[in-house]
């Protein structure tokens, strides 16, 4: 009887892993809509973005540790990799569509989708990222915007798309009160020949 229970539990774990990956697989095909709307074709997928956010978050973690901060790197990476999980169902909703009312509705939809798409441990990581209260979550939220603006810089260097709007929106420079993130934005603007907009 015990062997049967152990075997069923093992199958369930294996199925959960497969099912999670199948449910999240659309992220690799769904484009980041903001780039498409501004003429960047082809553009990065949501999965590409999530990988980029994880890379930025990892680099921020290493740099913050070098400055003496204590950071749980595993928590950072788990949050970074699942922060856009609900977009496997909704796609990438671009910022111009996100009025306060729409954002409130989307937040509720995202909560339900994350619960449905992710196993409990990863759902907890998604919730922590959304709340943005811990240092680790703040790193991920800062990395989310840093990745986007670094990608805007890359696309501009490739002469792809009309991206002035990205550089003019103060919300795209969210630093989550991390001086390191602020310094990276300042250096990025300097390298891109842009003036960082005043905070709104």
PDB file of C-alpha atoms in Angstrom, residues 11-166:
ATOM      1  CA  UNK A  11       3.641  10.555 -10.618  1.00  0.00           C
ATOM      2  CA  UNK A  12       1.778  13.583  -9.297  1.00  0.00           C
ATOM      3  CA  UNK A  13       5.046  15.494  -8.826  1.00  0.00           C
ATOM      4  CA  UNK A  14       6.179  14.580 -12.325  1.00  0.00           C
ATOM      5  CA  UNK A  15       2.811  15.550 -13.786  1.00  0.00           C
ATOM      6  CA  UNK A  16       2.849  18.847 -11.882  1.00  0.00           C
ATOM      7  CA  UNK A  17       6.265  19.712 -13.299  1.00  0.00           C
ATOM      8  CA  UNK A  18       5.210  18.838 -16.859  1.00  0.00           C
ATOM      9  CA  UNK A  19       1.851  20.619 -16.515  1.00  0.00           C
ATOM     10  CA  UNK A  20       3.460  23.784 -15.150  1.00  0.00           C
ATOM     11  CA  UNK A  21       5.902  23.924 -18.048  1.00  0.00           C
ATOM     12  CA  UNK A  22       3.156  23.270 -20.592  1.00  0.00           C
ATOM     13  CA  UNK A  23       0.969  26.006 -19.069  1.00  0.00           C
ATOM     14  CA  UNK A  24       3.827  28.526 -19.141  1.00  0.00           C
ATOM     15  CA  UNK A  25       5.079  27.557 -22.609  1.00  0.00           C
ATOM     16  CA  UNK A  26       3.033  30.250 -24.445  1.00  0.00           C
ATOM     17  CA  UNK A  27       5.326  32.857 -22.882  1.00  0.00           C
ATOM     18  CA  UNK A  28       8.005  31.865 -25.405  1.00  0.00           C
ATOM     19  CA  UNK A  29       5.723  32.695 -28.356  1.00  0.00           C
ATOM     20  CA  UNK A  30       3.891  35.777 -27.061  1.00  0.00           C
ATOM     21  CA  UNK A  31       5.604  39.048 -28.023  1.00  0.00           C
ATOM     22  CA  UNK A  32       6.111  42.057 -25.771  1.00  0.00           C
ATOM     23  CA  UNK A  33       3.320  44.218 -27.171  1.00  0.00           C
ATOM     24  CA  UNK A  34       4.919  47.562 -26.340  1.00  0.00           C
ATOM     25  CA  UNK A  35       7.700  46.884 -28.835  1.00  0.00           C
ATOM     26  CA  UNK A  36       5.278  45.796 -31.566  1.00  0.00           C
ATOM     27  CA  UNK A  37       3.212  48.973 -31.132  1.00  0.00           C
ATOM     28  CA  UNK A  38       6.332  51.019 -31.754  1.00  0.00           C
ATOM     29  CA  UNK A  39       7.448  49.185 -34.865  1.00  0.00           C
ATOM     30  CA  UNK A  40       9.986  46.710 -33.492  1.00  0.00           C
ATOM     31  CA  UNK A  41       9.574  43.505 -35.515  1.00  0.00           C
ATOM     32  CA  UNK A  42      10.551  40.871 -34.641  1.00  0.00           C
ATOM     33  CA  UNK A  43      10.763  41.648 -30.946  1.00  0.00           C
ATOM     34  CA  UNK A  44      11.482  39.818 -27.721  1.00  0.00           C
ATOM     35  CA  UNK A  45       8.919  37.406 -26.306  1.00  0.00           C
ATOM     36  CA  UNK A  46       7.593  37.542 -22.751  1.00  0.00           C
ATOM     37  CA  UNK A  47       9.852  34.565 -21.940  1.00  0.00           C
ATOM     38  CA  UNK A  48      12.845  36.472 -23.384  1.00  0.00           C
ATOM     39  CA  UNK A  49      11.934  39.374 -21.115  1.00  0.00           C
ATOM     40  CA  UNK A  50      11.614  37.120 -18.042  1.00  0.00           C
ATOM     41  CA  UNK A  51      15.059  35.665 -18.733  1.00  0.00           C
ATOM     42  CA  UNK A  52      16.430  39.201 -19.123  1.00  0.00           C
ATOM     43  CA  UNK A  53      14.828  40.275 -15.832  1.00  0.00           C
ATOM     44  CA  UNK A  54      16.395  37.244 -14.109  1.00  0.00           C
ATOM     45  CA  UNK A  55      19.823  38.225 -15.538  1.00  0.00           C
ATOM     46  CA  UNK A  56      19.477  41.853 -14.412  1.00  0.00           C
ATOM     47  CA  UNK A  57      18.205  40.749 -10.988  1.00  0.00           C
ATOM     48  CA  UNK A  58      21.140  38.346 -10.595  1.00  0.00           C
ATOM     49  CA  UNK A  59      23.630  41.085 -11.507  1.00  0.00           C
ATOM     50  CA  UNK A  60      21.944  43.497  -9.090  1.00  0.00           C
ATOM     51  CA  UNK A  61      22.069  40.831  -6.370  1.00  0.00           C
ATOM     52  CA  UNK A  62      25.802  40.283  -6.900  1.00  0.00           C
ATOM     53  CA  UNK A  63      26.497  44.028  -6.906  1.00  0.00           C
ATOM     54  CA  UNK A  64      24.395  44.629  -3.779  1.00  0.00           C
ATOM     55  CA  UNK A  65      26.174  41.782  -1.983  1.00  0.00           C
ATOM     56  CA  UNK A  66      29.504  43.376  -2.941  1.00  0.00           C
ATOM     57  CA  UNK A  67      28.201  46.584  -1.298  1.00  0.00           C
ATOM     58  CA  UNK A  68      27.504  44.655   1.917  1.00  0.00           C
ATOM     59  CA  UNK A  69      23.776  43.863   1.537  1.00  0.00           C
ATOM     60  CA  UNK A  70      22.415  40.461   2.491  1.00  0.00           C
ATOM     61  CA  UNK A  71      20.251  39.201  -0.369  1.00  0.00           C
ATOM     62  CA  UNK A  72      18.569  35.819  -0.858  1.00  0.00           C
ATOM     63  CA  UNK A  73      19.555  35.154  -4.468  1.00  0.00           C
ATOM     64  CA  UNK A  74      17.336  32.101  -4.896  1.00  0.00           C
ATOM     65  CA  UNK A  75      14.249  34.085  -3.892  1.00  0.00           C
ATOM     66  CA  UNK A  76      15.230  36.838  -6.326  1.00  0.00           C
ATOM     67  CA  UNK A  77      15.616  34.427  -9.247  1.00  0.00           C
ATOM     68  CA  UNK A  78      12.402  32.533  -8.464  1.00  0.00           C
ATOM     69  CA  UNK A  79      10.438  35.792  -8.431  1.00  0.00           C
ATOM     70  CA  UNK A  80      12.107  37.093 -11.577  1.00  0.00           C
ATOM     71  CA  UNK A  81      11.312  33.949 -13.548  1.00  0.00           C
ATOM     72  CA  UNK A  82       7.596  33.885 -12.618  1.00  0.00           C
ATOM     73  CA  UNK A  83       6.798  37.606 -12.315  1.00  0.00           C
ATOM     74  CA  UNK A  84       4.936  37.633 -15.660  1.00  0.00           C
ATOM     75  CA  UNK A  85       3.467  34.109 -15.452  1.00  0.00           C
ATOM     76  CA  UNK A  86      -0.176  35.268 -15.860  1.00  0.00           C
ATOM     77  CA  UNK A  87       0.749  36.695 -19.262  1.00  0.00           C
ATOM     78  CA  UNK A  88       0.856  33.097 -20.535  1.00  0.00           C
ATOM     79  CA  UNK A  89      -2.937  33.518 -20.653  1.00  0.00           C
ATOM     80  CA  UNK A  90      -3.480  37.272 -21.069  1.00  0.00           C
ATOM     81  CA  UNK A  91      -0.532  38.157 -23.278  1.00  0.00           C
ATOM     82  CA  UNK A  92       1.358  41.390 -22.655  1.00  0.00           C
ATOM     83  CA  UNK A  93      -1.086  44.236 -21.964  1.00  0.00           C
ATOM     84  CA  UNK A  94       0.707  47.451 -23.004  1.00  0.00           C
ATOM     85  CA  UNK A  95       1.011  50.383 -20.608  1.00  0.00           C
ATOM     86  CA  UNK A  96      -1.206  52.821 -22.602  1.00  0.00           C
ATOM     87  CA  UNK A  97      -4.166  50.464 -22.007  1.00  0.00           C
ATOM     88  CA  UNK A  98      -3.524  50.294 -18.253  1.00  0.00           C
ATOM     89  CA  UNK A  99      -5.795  52.948 -16.782  1.00  0.00           C
ATOM     90  CA  UNK A 100      -6.223  52.828 -12.984  1.00  0.00           C
ATOM     91  CA  UNK A 101      -9.520  50.956 -13.414  1.00  0.00           C
ATOM     92  CA  UNK A 102      -8.100  48.510 -15.960  1.00  0.00           C
ATOM     93  CA  UNK A 103      -5.058  47.908 -13.790  1.00  0.00           C
ATOM     94  CA  UNK A 104      -7.251  47.065 -10.801  1.00  0.00           C
ATOM     95  CA  UNK A 105      -9.227  44.522 -12.848  1.00  0.00           C
ATOM     96  CA  UNK A 106      -6.029  43.090 -14.360  1.00  0.00           C
ATOM     97  CA  UNK A 107      -4.517  42.687 -10.890  1.00  0.00           C
ATOM     98  CA  UNK A 108      -7.475  40.525  -9.822  1.00  0.00           C
ATOM     99  CA  UNK A 109      -7.318  38.501 -13.045  1.00  0.00           C
ATOM    100  CA  UNK A 110      -3.552  38.040 -12.687  1.00  0.00           C
ATOM    101  CA  UNK A 111      -3.982  36.807  -9.111  1.00  0.00           C
ATOM    102  CA  UNK A 112      -6.388  34.077 -10.236  1.00  0.00           C
ATOM    103  CA  UNK A 113      -4.265  33.117 -13.232  1.00  0.00           C
ATOM    104  CA  UNK A 114      -1.075  32.901 -11.180  1.00  0.00           C
ATOM    105  CA  UNK A 115      -2.898  30.630  -8.710  1.00  0.00           C
ATOM    106  CA  UNK A 116      -4.033  28.433 -11.597  1.00  0.00           C
ATOM    107  CA  UNK A 117      -0.741  28.357 -13.520  1.00  0.00           C
ATOM    108  CA  UNK A 118       1.824  27.916 -10.763  1.00  0.00           C
ATOM    109  CA  UNK A 119       2.475  25.313  -8.065  1.00  0.00           C
ATOM    110  CA  UNK A 120       2.117  26.631  -4.502  1.00  0.00           C
ATOM    111  CA  UNK A 121       5.785  27.488  -3.927  1.00  0.00           C
ATOM    112  CA  UNK A 122       6.069  29.470  -7.167  1.00  0.00           C
ATOM    113  CA  UNK A 123       2.700  31.119  -6.571  1.00  0.00           C
ATOM    114  CA  UNK A 124       4.109  32.347  -3.239  1.00  0.00           C
ATOM    115  CA  UNK A 125       7.110  33.748  -5.145  1.00  0.00           C
ATOM    116  CA  UNK A 126       4.759  35.490  -7.587  1.00  0.00           C
ATOM    117  CA  UNK A 127       2.784  37.004  -4.679  1.00  0.00           C
ATOM    118  CA  UNK A 128       5.971  38.239  -3.020  1.00  0.00           C
ATOM    119  CA  UNK A 129       7.094  39.859  -6.276  1.00  0.00           C
ATOM    120  CA  UNK A 130       3.701  41.540  -6.686  1.00  0.00           C
ATOM    121  CA  UNK A 131       3.725  42.895  -3.127  1.00  0.00           C
ATOM    122  CA  UNK A 132       7.180  44.409  -3.660  1.00  0.00           C
ATOM    123  CA  UNK A 133       7.805  44.696   0.081  1.00  0.00           C
ATOM    124  CA  UNK A 134      10.959  42.620   0.601  1.00  0.00           C
ATOM    125  CA  UNK A 135      14.393  43.694  -0.614  1.00  0.00           C
ATOM    126  CA  UNK A 136      14.366  40.707  -2.961  1.00  0.00           C
ATOM    127  CA  UNK A 137      11.021  41.736  -4.474  1.00  0.00           C
ATOM    128  CA  UNK A 138      12.211  45.325  -4.847  1.00  0.00           C
ATOM    129  CA  UNK A 139      15.249  44.038  -6.753  1.00  0.00           C
ATOM    130  CA  UNK A 140      12.933  42.162  -9.148  1.00  0.00           C
ATOM    131  CA  UNK A 141      10.643  45.160  -9.659  1.00  0.00           C
ATOM    132  CA  UNK A 142      13.644  47.379 -10.387  1.00  0.00           C
ATOM    133  CA  UNK A 143      15.109  44.705 -12.688  1.00  0.00           C
ATOM    134  CA  UNK A 144      11.805  44.535 -14.601  1.00  0.00           C
ATOM    135  CA  UNK A 145      12.081  48.171 -15.702  1.00  0.00           C
ATOM    136  CA  UNK A 146      15.867  48.147 -16.032  1.00  0.00           C
ATOM    137  CA  UNK A 147      15.666  45.231 -18.462  1.00  0.00           C
ATOM    138  CA  UNK A 148      13.037  47.065 -20.508  1.00  0.00           C
ATOM    139  CA  UNK A 149      15.058  50.267 -20.751  1.00  0.00           C
ATOM    140  CA  UNK A 150      18.288  48.424 -21.563  1.00  0.00           C
ATOM    141  CA  UNK A 151      16.355  46.585 -24.298  1.00  0.00           C
ATOM    142  CA  UNK A 152      15.065  49.959 -25.587  1.00  0.00           C
ATOM    143  CA  UNK A 153      18.693  51.110 -25.778  1.00  0.00           C
ATOM    144  CA  UNK A 154      19.669  47.928 -27.674  1.00  0.00           C
ATOM    145  CA  UNK A 155      16.781  48.318 -30.147  1.00  0.00           C
ATOM    146  CA  UNK A 156      17.677  51.972 -30.740  1.00  0.00           C
ATOM    147  CA  UNK A 157      21.293  51.081 -31.422  1.00  0.00           C
ATOM    148  CA  UNK A 158      19.947  48.623 -34.001  1.00  0.00           C
ATOM    149  CA  UNK A 159      17.762  51.450 -35.400  1.00  0.00           C
ATOM    150  CA  UNK A 160      14.579  49.492 -34.780  1.00  0.00           C
ATOM    151  CA  UNK A 161      11.302  51.177 -33.843  1.00  0.00           C
ATOM    152  CA  UNK A 162      10.248  54.591 -32.560  1.00  0.00           C
ATOM    153  CA  UNK A 163      11.101  54.436 -28.858  1.00  0.00           C
ATOM    154  CA  UNK A 164      11.227  58.087 -27.698  1.00  0.00           C
ATOM    155  CA  UNK A 165       8.107  57.507 -25.612  1.00  0.00           C
ATOM    156  CA  UNK A 166       9.937  54.937 -23.469  1.00  0.00           C
TER     157      UNK A 166
END
